[in-house]
PDB file of C-alpha atoms in Angstrom:
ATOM      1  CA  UNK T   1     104.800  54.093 305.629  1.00  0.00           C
ATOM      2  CA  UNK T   2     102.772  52.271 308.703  1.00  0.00           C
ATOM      3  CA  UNK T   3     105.019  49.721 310.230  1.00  0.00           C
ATOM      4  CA  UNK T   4     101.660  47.692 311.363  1.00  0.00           C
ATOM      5  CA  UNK T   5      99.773  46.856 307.697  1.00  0.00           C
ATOM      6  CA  UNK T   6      96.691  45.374 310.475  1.00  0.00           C
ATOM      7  CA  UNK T   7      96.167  43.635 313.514  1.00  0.00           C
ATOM      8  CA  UNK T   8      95.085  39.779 312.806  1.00  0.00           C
ATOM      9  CA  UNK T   9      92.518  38.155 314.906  1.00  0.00           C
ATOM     10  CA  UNK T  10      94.472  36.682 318.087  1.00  0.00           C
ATOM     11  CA  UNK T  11      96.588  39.370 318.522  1.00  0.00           C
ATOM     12  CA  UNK T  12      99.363  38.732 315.739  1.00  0.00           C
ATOM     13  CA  UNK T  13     100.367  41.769 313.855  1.00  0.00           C
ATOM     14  CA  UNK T  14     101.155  42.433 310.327  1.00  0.00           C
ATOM     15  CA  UNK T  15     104.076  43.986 309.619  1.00  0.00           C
ATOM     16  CA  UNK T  16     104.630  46.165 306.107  1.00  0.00           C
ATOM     17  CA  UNK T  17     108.282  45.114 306.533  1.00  0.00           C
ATOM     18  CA  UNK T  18     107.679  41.574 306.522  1.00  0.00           C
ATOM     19  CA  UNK T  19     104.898  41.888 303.507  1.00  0.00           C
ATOM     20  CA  UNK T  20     107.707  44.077 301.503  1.00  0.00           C
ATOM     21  CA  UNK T  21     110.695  40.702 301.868  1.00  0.00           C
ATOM     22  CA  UNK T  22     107.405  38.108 301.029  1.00  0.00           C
ATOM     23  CA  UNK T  23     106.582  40.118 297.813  1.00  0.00           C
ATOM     24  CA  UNK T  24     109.834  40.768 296.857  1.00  0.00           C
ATOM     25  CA  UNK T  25     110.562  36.978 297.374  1.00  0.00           C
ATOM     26  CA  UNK T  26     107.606  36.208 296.030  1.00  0.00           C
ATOM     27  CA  UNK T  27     108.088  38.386 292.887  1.00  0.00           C
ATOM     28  CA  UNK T  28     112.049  37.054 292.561  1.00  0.00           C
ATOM     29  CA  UNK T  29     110.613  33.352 292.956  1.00  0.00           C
ATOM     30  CA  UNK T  30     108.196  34.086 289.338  1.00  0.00           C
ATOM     31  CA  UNK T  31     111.128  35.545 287.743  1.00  0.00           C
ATOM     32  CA  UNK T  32     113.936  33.220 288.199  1.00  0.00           C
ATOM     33  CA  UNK T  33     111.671  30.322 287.701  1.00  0.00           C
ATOM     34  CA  UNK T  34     110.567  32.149 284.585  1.00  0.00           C
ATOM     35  CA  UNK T  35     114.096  32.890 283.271  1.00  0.00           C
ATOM     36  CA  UNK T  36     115.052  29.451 283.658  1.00  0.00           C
ATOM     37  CA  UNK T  37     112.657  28.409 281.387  1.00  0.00           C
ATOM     38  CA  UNK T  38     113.241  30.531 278.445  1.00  0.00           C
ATOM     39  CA  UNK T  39     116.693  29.442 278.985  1.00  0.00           C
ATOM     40  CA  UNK T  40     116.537  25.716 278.977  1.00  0.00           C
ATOM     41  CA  UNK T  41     118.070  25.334 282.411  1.00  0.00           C
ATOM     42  CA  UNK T  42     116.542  22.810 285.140  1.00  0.00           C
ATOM     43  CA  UNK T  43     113.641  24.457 286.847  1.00  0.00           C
ATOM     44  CA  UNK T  44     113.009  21.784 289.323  1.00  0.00           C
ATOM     45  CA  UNK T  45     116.612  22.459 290.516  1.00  0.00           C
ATOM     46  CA  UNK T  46     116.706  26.144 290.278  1.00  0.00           C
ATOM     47  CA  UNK T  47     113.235  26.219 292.459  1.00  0.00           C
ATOM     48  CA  UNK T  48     115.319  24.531 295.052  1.00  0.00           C
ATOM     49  CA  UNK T  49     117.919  26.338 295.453  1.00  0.00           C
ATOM     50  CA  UNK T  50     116.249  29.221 295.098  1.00  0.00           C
ATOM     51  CA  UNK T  51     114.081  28.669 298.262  1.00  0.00           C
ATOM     52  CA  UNK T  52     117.597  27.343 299.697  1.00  0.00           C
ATOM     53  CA  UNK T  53     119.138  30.571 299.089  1.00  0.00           C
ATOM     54  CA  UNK T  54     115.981  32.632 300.902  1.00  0.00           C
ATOM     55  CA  UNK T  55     115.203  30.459 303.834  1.00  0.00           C
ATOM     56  CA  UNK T  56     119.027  30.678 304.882  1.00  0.00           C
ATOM     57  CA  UNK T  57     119.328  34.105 303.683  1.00  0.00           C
ATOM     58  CA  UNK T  58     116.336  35.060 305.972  1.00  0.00           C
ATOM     59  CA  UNK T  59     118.364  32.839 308.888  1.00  0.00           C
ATOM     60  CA  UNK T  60     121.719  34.627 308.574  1.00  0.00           C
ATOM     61  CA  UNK T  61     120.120  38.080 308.462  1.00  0.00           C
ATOM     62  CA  UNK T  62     118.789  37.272 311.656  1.00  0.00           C
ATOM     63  CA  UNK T  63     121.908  35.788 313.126  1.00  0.00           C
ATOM     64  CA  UNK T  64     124.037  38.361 311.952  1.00  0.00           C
ATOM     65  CA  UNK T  65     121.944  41.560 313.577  1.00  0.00           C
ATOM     66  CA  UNK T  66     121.506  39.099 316.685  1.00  0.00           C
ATOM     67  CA  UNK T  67     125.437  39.275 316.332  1.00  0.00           C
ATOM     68  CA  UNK T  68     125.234  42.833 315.995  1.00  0.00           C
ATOM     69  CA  UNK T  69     123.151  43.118 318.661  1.00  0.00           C
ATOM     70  CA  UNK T  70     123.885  40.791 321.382  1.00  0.00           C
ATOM     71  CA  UNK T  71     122.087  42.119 324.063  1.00  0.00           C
ATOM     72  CA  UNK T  72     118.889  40.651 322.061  1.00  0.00           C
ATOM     73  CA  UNK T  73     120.219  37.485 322.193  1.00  0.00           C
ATOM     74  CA  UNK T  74     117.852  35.019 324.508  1.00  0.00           C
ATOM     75  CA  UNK T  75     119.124  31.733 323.769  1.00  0.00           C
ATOM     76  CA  UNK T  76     119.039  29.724 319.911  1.00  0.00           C
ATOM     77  CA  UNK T  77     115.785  30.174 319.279  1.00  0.00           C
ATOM     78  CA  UNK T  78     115.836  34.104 319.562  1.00  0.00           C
ATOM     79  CA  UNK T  79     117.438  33.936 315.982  1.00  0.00           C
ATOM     80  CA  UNK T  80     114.240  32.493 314.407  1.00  0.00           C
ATOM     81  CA  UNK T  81     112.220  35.673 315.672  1.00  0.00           C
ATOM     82  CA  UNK T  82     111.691  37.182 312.392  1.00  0.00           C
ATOM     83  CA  UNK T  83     108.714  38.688 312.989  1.00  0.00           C
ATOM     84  CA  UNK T  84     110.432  41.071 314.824  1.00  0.00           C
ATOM     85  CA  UNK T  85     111.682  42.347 312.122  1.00  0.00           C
ATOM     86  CA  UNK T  86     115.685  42.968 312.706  1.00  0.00           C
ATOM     87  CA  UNK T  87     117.741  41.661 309.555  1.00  0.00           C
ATOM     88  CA  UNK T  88     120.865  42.551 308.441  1.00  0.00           C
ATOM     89  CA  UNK T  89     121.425  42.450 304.836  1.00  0.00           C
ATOM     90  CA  UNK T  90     125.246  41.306 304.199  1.00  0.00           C
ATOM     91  CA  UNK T  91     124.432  37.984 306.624  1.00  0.00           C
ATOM     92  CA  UNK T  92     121.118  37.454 304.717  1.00  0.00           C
ATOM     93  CA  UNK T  93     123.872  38.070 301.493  1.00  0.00           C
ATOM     94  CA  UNK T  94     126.201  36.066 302.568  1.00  0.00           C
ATOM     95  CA  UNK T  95     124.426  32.872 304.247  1.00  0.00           C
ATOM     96  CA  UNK T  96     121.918  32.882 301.125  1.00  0.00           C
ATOM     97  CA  UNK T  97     125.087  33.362 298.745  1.00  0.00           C
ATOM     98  CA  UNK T  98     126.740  30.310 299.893  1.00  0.00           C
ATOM     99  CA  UNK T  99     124.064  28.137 300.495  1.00  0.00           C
ATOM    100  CA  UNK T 100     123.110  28.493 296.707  1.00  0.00           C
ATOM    101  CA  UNK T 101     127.033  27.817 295.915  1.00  0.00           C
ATOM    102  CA  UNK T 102     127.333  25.273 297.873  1.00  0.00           C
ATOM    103  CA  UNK T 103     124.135  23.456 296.709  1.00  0.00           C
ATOM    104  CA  UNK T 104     124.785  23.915 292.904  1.00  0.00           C
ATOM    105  CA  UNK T 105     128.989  23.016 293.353  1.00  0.00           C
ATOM    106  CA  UNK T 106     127.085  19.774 294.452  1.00  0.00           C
ATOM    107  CA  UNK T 107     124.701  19.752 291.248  1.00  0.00           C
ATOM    108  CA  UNK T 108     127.430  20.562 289.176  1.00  0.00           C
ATOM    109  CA  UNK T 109     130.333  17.676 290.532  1.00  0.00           C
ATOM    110  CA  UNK T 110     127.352  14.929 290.832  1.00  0.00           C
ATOM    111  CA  UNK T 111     126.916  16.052 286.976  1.00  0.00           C
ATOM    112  CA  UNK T 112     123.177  16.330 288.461  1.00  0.00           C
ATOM    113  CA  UNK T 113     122.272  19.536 286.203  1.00  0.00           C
ATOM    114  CA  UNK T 114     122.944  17.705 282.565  1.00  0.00           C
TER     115      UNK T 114
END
């Protein structure tokens, strides 16, 4: 596989790694959504905690190789460098995991979901 999919105009490059995790997020986004459905549950609160679970899952991948790897640490904003393409999948995991808990414990004591 190419790492570099193309070069965009301006000097930005495309990354297959980074088109791979927006498909597959993508793709995981229809189905949930689509599951939900058939299965009576709230969509409106499943699509939120569904992007809840990938934007932090995409932040503590980051943090977590940027723990890994502190020499590539260059202050807080180094950990919003995805484009560089270092994740690590048991912070993504784990940061997505209990964002998603925490956000539907929330749903669930508010009795928000009935």
């Amino acid at each position: 596989m190419h790492p570099i999919v193309l070069e965009l105009p301006g000097g930005g490059l495309l990354r297959s790694y980074g088109v791979l995790v927006a498909v597959a997020l993508l793709v995981g986004w229809i189905l949930s959504l689509s599951n939900a459905k058939t299965k009576g549950l709230p969509v409106e609160k499943l699509g939120v905690a569904y992007v809840l679970a990938a934007v932090c899952g995409l932040l503590g991948a980051r943090a977590l190789w940027v723990v890994q790897h502190v020499d590539a640490y260059a202050g807080p904003l180094s950990l919003l460098r995805l484009q560089a393409g270092e994740l690590a999948l048991g912070g993504g995991l784990l940061a997505g995991g209990l964002a998603t808990w925490g956000y539907c414990k929330e749903g669930i004591a508010t009795a928000q979901w009935l």
